[in-house]
Coordinates of C-alpha atoms in Angstrom, one line a residue:
X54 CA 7.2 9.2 -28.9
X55 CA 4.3 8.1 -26.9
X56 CA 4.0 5.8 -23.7
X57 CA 0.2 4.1 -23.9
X58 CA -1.4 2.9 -20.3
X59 CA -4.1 -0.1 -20.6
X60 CA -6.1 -0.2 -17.3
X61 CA -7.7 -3.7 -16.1
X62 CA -10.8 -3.2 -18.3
X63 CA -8.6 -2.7 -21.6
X64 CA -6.8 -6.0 -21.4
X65 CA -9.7 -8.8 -20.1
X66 CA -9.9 -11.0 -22.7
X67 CA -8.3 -11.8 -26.0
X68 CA -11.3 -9.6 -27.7
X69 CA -9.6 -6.6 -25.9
X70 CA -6.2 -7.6 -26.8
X71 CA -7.1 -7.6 -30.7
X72 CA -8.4 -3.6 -29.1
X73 CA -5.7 -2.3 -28.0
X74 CA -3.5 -3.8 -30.6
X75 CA -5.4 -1.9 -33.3
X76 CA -4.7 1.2 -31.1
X77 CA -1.0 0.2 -30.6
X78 CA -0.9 -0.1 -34.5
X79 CA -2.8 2.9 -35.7
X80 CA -0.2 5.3 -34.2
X81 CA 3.6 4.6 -34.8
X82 CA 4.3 6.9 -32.2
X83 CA 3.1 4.6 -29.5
X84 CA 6.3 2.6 -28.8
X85 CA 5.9 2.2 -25.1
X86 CA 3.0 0.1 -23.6
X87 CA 2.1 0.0 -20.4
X88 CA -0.2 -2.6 -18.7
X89 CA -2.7 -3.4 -15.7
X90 CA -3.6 -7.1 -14.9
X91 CA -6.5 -8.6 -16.6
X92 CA -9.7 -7.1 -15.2
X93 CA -13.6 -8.0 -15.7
X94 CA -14.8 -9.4 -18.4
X95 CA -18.5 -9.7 -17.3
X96 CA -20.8 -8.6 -14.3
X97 CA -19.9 -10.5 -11.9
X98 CA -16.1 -11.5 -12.9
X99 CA -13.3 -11.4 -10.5
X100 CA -10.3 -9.5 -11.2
X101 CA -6.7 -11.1 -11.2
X102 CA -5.5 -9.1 -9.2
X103 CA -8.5 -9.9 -6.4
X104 CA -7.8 -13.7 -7.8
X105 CA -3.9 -12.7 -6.6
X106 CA -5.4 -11.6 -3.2
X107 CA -7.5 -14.5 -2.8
X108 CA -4.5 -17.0 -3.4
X109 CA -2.0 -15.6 -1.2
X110 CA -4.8 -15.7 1.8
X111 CA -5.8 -18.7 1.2
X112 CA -1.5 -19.9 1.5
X113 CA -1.3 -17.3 4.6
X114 CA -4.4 -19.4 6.3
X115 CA -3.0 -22.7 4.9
X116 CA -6.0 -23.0 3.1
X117 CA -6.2 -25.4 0.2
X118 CA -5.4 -22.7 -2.9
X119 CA -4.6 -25.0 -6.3
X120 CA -8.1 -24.4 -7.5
X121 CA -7.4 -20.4 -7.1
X122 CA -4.4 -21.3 -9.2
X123 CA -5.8 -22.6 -11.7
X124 CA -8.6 -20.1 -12.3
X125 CA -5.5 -17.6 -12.5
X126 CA -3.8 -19.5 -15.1
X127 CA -7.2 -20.2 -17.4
X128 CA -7.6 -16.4 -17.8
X129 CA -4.1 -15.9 -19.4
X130 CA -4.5 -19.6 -20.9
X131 CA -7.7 -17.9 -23.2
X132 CA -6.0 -15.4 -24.2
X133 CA -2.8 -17.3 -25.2
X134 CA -5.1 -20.0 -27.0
X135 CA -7.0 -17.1 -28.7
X136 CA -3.8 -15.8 -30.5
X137 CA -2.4 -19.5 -31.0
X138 CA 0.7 -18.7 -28.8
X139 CA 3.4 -21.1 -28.8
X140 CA 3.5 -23.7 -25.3
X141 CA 6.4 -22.3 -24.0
X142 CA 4.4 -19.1 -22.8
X143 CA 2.0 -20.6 -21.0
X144 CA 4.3 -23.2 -19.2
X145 CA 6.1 -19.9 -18.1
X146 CA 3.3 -18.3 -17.0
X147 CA 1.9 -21.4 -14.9
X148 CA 5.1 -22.0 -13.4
X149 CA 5.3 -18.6 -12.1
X150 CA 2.0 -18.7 -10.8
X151 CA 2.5 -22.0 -9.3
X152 CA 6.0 -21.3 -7.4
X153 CA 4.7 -18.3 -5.4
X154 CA 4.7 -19.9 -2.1
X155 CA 8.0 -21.6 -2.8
X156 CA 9.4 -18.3 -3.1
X157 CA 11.2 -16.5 -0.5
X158 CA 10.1 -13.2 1.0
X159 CA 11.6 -10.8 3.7
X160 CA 8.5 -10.9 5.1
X161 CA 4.5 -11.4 4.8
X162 CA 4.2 -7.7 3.7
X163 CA 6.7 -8.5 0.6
X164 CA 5.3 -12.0 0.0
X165 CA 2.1 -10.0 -0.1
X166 CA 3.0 -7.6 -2.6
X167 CA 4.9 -10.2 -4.3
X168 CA 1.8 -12.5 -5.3
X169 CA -0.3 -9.0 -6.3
X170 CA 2.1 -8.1 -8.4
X171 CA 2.0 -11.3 -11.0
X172 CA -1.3 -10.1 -12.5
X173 CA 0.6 -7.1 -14.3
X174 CA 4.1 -9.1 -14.4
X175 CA 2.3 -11.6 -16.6
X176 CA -0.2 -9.8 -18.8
X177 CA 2.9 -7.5 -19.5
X178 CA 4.9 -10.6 -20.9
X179 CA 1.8 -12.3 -22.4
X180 CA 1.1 -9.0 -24.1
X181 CA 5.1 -9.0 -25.7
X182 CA 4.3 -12.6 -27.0
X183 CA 1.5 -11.4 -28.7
X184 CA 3.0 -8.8 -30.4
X185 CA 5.8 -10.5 -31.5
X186 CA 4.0 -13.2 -32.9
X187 CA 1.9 -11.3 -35.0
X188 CA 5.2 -9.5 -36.6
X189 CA 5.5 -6.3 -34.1
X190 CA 9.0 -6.6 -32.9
X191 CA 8.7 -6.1 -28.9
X192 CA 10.6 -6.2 -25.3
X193 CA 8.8 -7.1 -22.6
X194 CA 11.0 -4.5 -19.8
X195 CA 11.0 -6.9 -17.0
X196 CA 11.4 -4.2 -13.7
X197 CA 14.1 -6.0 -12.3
X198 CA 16.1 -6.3 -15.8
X199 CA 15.9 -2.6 -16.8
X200 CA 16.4 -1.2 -12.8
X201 CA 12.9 -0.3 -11.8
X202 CA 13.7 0.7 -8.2
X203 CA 11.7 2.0 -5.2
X204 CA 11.4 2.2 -1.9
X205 CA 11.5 -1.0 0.4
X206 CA 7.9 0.1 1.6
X207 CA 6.2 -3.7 0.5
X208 CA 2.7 -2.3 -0.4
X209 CA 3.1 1.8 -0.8
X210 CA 6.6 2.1 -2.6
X211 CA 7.9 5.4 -4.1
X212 CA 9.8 5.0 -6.8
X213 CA 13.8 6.0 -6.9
X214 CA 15.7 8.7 -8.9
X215 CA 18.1 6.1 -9.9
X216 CA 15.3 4.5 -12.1
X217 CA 15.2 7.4 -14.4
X218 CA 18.3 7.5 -15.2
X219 CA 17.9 3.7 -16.1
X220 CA 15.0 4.4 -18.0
X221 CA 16.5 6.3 -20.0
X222 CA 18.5 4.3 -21.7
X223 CA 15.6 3.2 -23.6
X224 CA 14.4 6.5 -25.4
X225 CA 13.8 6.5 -29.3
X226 CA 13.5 3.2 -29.2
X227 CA 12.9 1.1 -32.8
X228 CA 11.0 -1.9 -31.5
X229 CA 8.2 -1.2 -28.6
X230 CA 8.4 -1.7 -25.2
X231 CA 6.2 -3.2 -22.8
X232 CA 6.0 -2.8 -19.0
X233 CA 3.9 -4.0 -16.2
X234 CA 2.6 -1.6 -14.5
X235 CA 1.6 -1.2 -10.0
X236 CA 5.4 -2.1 -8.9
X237 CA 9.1 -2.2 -9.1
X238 CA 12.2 -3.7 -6.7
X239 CA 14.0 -2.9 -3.8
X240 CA 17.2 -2.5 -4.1
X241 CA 17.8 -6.1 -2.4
X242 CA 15.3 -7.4 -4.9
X243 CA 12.3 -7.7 -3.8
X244 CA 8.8 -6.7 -5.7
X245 CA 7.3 -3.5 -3.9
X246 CA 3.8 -2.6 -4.9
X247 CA 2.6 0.9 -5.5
X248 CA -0.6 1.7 -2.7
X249 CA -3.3 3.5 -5.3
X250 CA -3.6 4.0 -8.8
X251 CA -0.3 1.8 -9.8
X252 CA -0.4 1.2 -13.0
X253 CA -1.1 5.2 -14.0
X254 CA 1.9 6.1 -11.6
X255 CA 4.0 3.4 -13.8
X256 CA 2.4 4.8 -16.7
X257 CA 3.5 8.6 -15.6
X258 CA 7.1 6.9 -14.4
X259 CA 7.8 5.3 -17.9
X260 CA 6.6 8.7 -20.0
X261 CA 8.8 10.6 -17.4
X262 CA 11.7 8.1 -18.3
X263 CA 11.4 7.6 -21.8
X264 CA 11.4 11.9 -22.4
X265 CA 7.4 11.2 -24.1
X266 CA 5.9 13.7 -25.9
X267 CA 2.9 12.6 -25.0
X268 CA 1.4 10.0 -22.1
X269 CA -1.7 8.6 -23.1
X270 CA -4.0 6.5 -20.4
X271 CA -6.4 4.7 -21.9
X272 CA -9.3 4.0 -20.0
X273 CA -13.2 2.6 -19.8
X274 CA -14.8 6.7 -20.0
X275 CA -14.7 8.3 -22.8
X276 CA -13.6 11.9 -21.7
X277 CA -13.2 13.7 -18.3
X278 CA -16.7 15.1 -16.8
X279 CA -17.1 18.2 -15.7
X280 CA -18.8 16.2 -12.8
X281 CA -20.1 12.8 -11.8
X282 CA -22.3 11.4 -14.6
X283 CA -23.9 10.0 -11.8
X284 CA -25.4 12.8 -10.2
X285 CA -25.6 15.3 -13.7
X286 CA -27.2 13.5 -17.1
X287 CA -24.7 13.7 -20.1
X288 CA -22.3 16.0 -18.3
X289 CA -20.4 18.5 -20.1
X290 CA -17.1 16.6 -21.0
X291 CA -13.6 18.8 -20.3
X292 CA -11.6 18.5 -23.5
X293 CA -8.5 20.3 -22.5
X294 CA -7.3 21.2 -18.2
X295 CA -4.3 22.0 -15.9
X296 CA -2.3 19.5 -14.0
X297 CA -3.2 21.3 -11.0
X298 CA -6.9 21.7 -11.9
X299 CA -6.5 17.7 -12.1
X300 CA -5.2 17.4 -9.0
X301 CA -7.5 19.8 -7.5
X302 CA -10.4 17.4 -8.7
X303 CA -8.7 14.2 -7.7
X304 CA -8.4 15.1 -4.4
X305 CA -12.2 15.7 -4.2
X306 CA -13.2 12.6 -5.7
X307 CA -12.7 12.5 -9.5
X308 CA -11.5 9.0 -10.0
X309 CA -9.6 9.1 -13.5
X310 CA -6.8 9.2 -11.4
X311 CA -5.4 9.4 -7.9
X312 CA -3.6 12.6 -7.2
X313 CA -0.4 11.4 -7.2
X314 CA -0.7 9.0 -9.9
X315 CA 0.7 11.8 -12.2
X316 CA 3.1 13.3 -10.2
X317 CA 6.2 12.4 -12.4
X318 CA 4.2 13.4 -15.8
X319 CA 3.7 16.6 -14.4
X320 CA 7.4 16.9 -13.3
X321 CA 8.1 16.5 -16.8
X322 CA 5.7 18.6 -18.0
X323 CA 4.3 15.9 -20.4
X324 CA 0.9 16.3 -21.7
X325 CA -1.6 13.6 -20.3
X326 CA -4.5 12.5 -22.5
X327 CA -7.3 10.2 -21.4
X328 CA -9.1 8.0 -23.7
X329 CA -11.7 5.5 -24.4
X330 CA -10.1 2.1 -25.3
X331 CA -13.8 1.4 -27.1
X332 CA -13.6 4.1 -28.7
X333 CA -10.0 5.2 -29.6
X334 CA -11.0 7.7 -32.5
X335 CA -12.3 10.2 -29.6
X336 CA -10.1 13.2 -28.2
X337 CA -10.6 12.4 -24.9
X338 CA -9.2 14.8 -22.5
X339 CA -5.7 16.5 -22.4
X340 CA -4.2 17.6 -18.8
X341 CA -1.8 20.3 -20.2
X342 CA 0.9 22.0 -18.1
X343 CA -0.5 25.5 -16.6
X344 CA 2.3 28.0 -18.7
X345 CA 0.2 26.7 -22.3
X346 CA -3.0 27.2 -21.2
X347 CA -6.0 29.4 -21.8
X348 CA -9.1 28.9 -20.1
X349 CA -12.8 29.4 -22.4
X350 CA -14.6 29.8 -19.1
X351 CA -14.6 30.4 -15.3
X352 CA -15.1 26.4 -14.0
X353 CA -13.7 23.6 -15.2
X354 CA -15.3 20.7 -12.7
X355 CA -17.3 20.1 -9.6
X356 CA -16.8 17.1 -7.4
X357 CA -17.2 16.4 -3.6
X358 CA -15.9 13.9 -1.2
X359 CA -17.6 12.5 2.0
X360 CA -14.2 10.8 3.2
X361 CA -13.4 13.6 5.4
X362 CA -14.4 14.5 9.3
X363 CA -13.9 17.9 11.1
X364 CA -12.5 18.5 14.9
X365 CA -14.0 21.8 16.5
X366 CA -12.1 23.9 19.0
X367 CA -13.4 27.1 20.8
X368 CA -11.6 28.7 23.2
X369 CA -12.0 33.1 24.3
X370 CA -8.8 34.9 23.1
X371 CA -7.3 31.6 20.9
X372 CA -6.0 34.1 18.4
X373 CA -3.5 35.8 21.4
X374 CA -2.5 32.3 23.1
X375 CA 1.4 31.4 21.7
X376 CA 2.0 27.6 21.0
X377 CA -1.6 26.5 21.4
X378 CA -1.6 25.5 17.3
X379 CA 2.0 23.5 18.2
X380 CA 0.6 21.7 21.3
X381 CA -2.6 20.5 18.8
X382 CA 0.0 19.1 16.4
X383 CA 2.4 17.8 18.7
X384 CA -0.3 15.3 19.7
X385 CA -1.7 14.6 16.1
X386 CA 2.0 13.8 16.0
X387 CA 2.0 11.6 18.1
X388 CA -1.2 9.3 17.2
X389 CA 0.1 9.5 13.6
X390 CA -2.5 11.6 11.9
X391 CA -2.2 13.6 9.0
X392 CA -4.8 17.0 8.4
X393 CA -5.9 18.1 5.6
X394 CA -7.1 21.6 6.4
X395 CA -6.7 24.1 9.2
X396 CA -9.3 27.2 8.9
X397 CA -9.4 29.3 11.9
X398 CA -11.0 32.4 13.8
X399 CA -10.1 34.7 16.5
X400 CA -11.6 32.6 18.6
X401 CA -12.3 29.4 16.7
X402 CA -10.2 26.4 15.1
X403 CA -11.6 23.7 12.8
X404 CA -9.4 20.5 11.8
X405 CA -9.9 18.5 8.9
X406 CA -9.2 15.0 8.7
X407 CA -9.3 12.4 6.1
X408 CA -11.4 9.8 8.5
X409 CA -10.1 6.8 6.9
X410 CA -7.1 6.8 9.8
X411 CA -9.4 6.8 12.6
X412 CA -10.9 4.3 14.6
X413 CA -14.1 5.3 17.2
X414 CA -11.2 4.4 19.9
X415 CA -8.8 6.7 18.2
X416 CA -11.0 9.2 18.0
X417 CA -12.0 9.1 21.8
X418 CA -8.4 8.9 22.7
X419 CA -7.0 12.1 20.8
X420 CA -10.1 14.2 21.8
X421 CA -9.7 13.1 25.4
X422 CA -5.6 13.9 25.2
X423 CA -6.0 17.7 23.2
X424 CA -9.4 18.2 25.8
X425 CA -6.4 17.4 28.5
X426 CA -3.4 19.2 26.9
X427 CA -5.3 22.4 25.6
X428 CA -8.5 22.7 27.6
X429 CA -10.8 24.5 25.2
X430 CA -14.1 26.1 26.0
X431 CA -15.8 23.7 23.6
X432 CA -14.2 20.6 21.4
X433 CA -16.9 18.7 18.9
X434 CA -16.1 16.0 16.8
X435 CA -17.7 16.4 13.3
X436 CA -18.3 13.1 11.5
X437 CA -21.0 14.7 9.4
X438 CA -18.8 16.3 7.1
X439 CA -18.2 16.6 3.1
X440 CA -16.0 18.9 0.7
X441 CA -16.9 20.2 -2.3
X442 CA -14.3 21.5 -5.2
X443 CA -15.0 24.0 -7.5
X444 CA -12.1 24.4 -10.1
X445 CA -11.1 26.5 -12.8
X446 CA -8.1 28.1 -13.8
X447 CA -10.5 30.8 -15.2
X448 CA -11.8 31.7 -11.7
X449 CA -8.8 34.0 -10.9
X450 CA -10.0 36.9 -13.6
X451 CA -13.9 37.1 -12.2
X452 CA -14.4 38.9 -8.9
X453 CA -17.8 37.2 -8.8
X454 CA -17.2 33.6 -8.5
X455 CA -17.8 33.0 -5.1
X456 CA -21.1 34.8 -5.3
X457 CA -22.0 32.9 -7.7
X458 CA -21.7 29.6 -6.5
X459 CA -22.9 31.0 -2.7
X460 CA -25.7 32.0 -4.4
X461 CA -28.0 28.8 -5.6
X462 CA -26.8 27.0 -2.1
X463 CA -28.3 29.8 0.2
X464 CA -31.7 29.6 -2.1
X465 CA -32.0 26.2 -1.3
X466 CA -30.6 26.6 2.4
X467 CA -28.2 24.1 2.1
X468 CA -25.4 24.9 5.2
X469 CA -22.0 26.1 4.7
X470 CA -19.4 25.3 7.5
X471 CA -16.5 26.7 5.7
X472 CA -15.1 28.3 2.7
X473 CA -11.5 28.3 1.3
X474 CA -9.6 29.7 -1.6
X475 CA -6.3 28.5 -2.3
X476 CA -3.2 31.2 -2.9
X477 CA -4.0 29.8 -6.5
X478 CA -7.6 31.2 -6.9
X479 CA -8.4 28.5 -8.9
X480 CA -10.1 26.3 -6.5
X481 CA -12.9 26.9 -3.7
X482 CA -13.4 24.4 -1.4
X483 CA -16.8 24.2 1.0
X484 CA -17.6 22.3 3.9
X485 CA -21.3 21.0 4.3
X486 CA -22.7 18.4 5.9
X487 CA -22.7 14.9 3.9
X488 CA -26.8 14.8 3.2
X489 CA -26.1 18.3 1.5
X490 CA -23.1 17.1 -0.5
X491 CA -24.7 15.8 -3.8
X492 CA -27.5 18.4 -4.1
X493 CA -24.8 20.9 -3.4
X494 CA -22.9 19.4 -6.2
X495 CA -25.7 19.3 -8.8
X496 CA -26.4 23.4 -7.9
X497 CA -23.5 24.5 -8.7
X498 CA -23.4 22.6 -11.8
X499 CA -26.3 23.7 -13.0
X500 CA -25.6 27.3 -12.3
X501 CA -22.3 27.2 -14.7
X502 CA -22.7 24.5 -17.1
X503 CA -26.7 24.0 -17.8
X504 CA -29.8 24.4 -16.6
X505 CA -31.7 21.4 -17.8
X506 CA -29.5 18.3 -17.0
X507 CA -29.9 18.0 -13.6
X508 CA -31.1 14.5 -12.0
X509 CA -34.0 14.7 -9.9

């Protein structure tokens, strides 16, 4: 059996609908469907979900909203028309939309997540009434009906163990299944939104579940890049990689998926395949567990990331000083702040953050406390700062791939601040500065993949 993820772009209008149900159709093996909320159909368009966001601000502010409301509506009311769905379905669907703020929420973090959540709760059911009107016997799996549970955290949930074992109730099943994807309930009922990627960690969740043989995401790209097509013209696409050489890549800016979005598939060791919904008869790219794969060459991908900012220590003799590395994370501790990295010297200590959780007054605040607490010789804070991945699972059987990629960066003087292997050896991380990131980037592309591809 196979679970099947539409994003946003998949399901915009009814044209995409009659899409993905020739997809839904060609395979008898996809039984499980899971679904985003309508996304653009134009340049221009405004998602649902952002039409979600826009209506519950505009109730927060007590703003007039009924217009926002029925804009919402219109765009499942097309798509209903389109496939000549009985009344009864749209009246359900405009009656949900329109008793949101009669609704009654623990507070404005759950009412929050509660009005975002309706763009996938409803294209989900519209989606069931569609297939069952055209003769494709379906259940829509509302979350709360079939024991979707996570945590009570309103707009970052986790979802529960317990939900497996309610999932699983519904493997083999004859007729398919459909499930909105981006949340599930608290255990005292109320709708709790996933933070990133939701609707691929639902996706992951439901083939975890169901036992799938396979999970496949269905998407707007027609294969995984090797890197950016924005920096590298018709990028080498990656027809077959590793969970972790996935994550590796996520986590420095690939944006198939978030990191964690397929955490439970890869618990399950269930092969991930992304695909293009325009054009389903492509392979796309499978993300295979590590124990069944054999890598053709020594990199897989490239990608970089300027989200990140480094804190510099110095201080003589830092390598023979107990407790000074506790005393620096006692007070990241304390301010709440997560680090990503931690390389060090004898005499030298670099910190890297993810600078999306700092504020200039933050900033100024920790420095002054660790400048206080630890007195080094020298403490710099490093906005100017960019990673770069280089991943393969092939990297661990050639002595030479740090030369190589070294090599092209010092001919063009680009800076290194620091370099990293994992216990893994299949990644390399650098540090640069953020004006060196991209050309960085397109360097070591071209030095593995091809020399004549490279955007000016």
């Amino acid at each position: 059996m196979k679970v099947v993820k539409f994003g946003g772009s998949s399901l915009a209008d009814a044209d995409h609908f009659e899409q993905i149900i020739k997809i839904i159709k060609s395979d008898p093996e996809r039984k499980a469907v899971v679904v985003s909320a309508p996304g653009t159909r134009f340049k221009g368009d405004i998602k649902v979900t952002d039409l979600l966001i826009k209506y519950v601000n505009q109730f927060l502010n007590h703003e007039p909203f009924e217009n926002t409301q029925t804009e919402i509506i219109k765009r499942y009311q097309a798509i209903a028309d389109h496939f000549q769905l009985p009344e009864n379905v749209m009246e359900r669907i405009a009656t949900t939309i329109q008793s949101l703020p009669l609704q009654t929420y623990s507070d404005d973090e759950f009412l929050i997540a509660g009005f975002k959540a309706q763009g996938e709760y409803l294209n989900a059911f519209l989606l069931t009434a569609v297939l069952n009107k055209i003769g494709m016997p379906t259940q829509f799996m509302d979350p709360k009906e079939v024991g979707f549970l996570v945590s009570d955290n309103a707009q970052g949930a986790h979802v529960l163990d317990a939900t497996y074992a309610n999932l699983a109730q519904f493997r083999n099943p004859e007729q398919h299944l459909v499930f909105p994807g981006f949340f599930g309930f608290t255990e005292t009922g109320q709708i709790a939104t996933f933070s990133r990627g939701g609707s691929d960690i639902t996706g992951s969740i439901v083939a975890k579940g169901l036992d799938a043989d396979v999970y496949e995401n269905f998407t707007d790209v027609d294969a995984i890049y090797s890197v950016d097509p924005r920096m590298v013209q018709n990028p080498k696409s990656i027809k077959v990689m590793t969970y972790r050489e996935m994550r590796e890549l996520s986590y420095a800016g690939f944006s198939v998926f978030h990191d964690e979005a397929i955490l439970p598939a890869i618990e399950a060791q269930i092969p991930i395949n992304v695909r293009n919904t325009n054009h389903p008869d492509l392979p796309g790219t499978m993300i295979v567990p590590e124990r069944t794969f054999k890598p053709t060459g020594l990199v897989t991908g490239v990608a970089s990331s300027k989200r990140f900012a480094a804190l510099y220590l110095h201080r003589y003799l830092l390598n023979k000083e107990t407790g000074f590395t506790l005393k620096l994370l006692q007070i990241l501790y304390k301010y709440n702040i997560s680090y990503e990295h931690m390389p060090s010297g004898i005499d030298d200590l670099t910190i890297i953050f993810d600078k999306r959780q700092f504020t200039p007054e933050l900033i100024e605040q920790m420095c002054a406390e660790i400048q206080e607490v630890l007195n080094p010789d020298q403490l710099e804070w490093i906005n100017d700062y960019a990673i770069i991945m280089i991943v393969g699972e092939g990297m661990q059987k050639s002595p030479h791939t740090i030369e190589d990629i070294i090599r092209p960066l010092s001919d063009h003087e680009i800076k290194i601040h620091m370099i990293n292997q994992g216990a893994s050896k299949i990644a390399i991380m650098l540090g640069t500065n953020e004006s060196d990131a991209e050309q960085a980037v397109k360097l070591v592309y071209q030095h593995f993949f091809d020399n004549n591809r490279i955007i000016d």
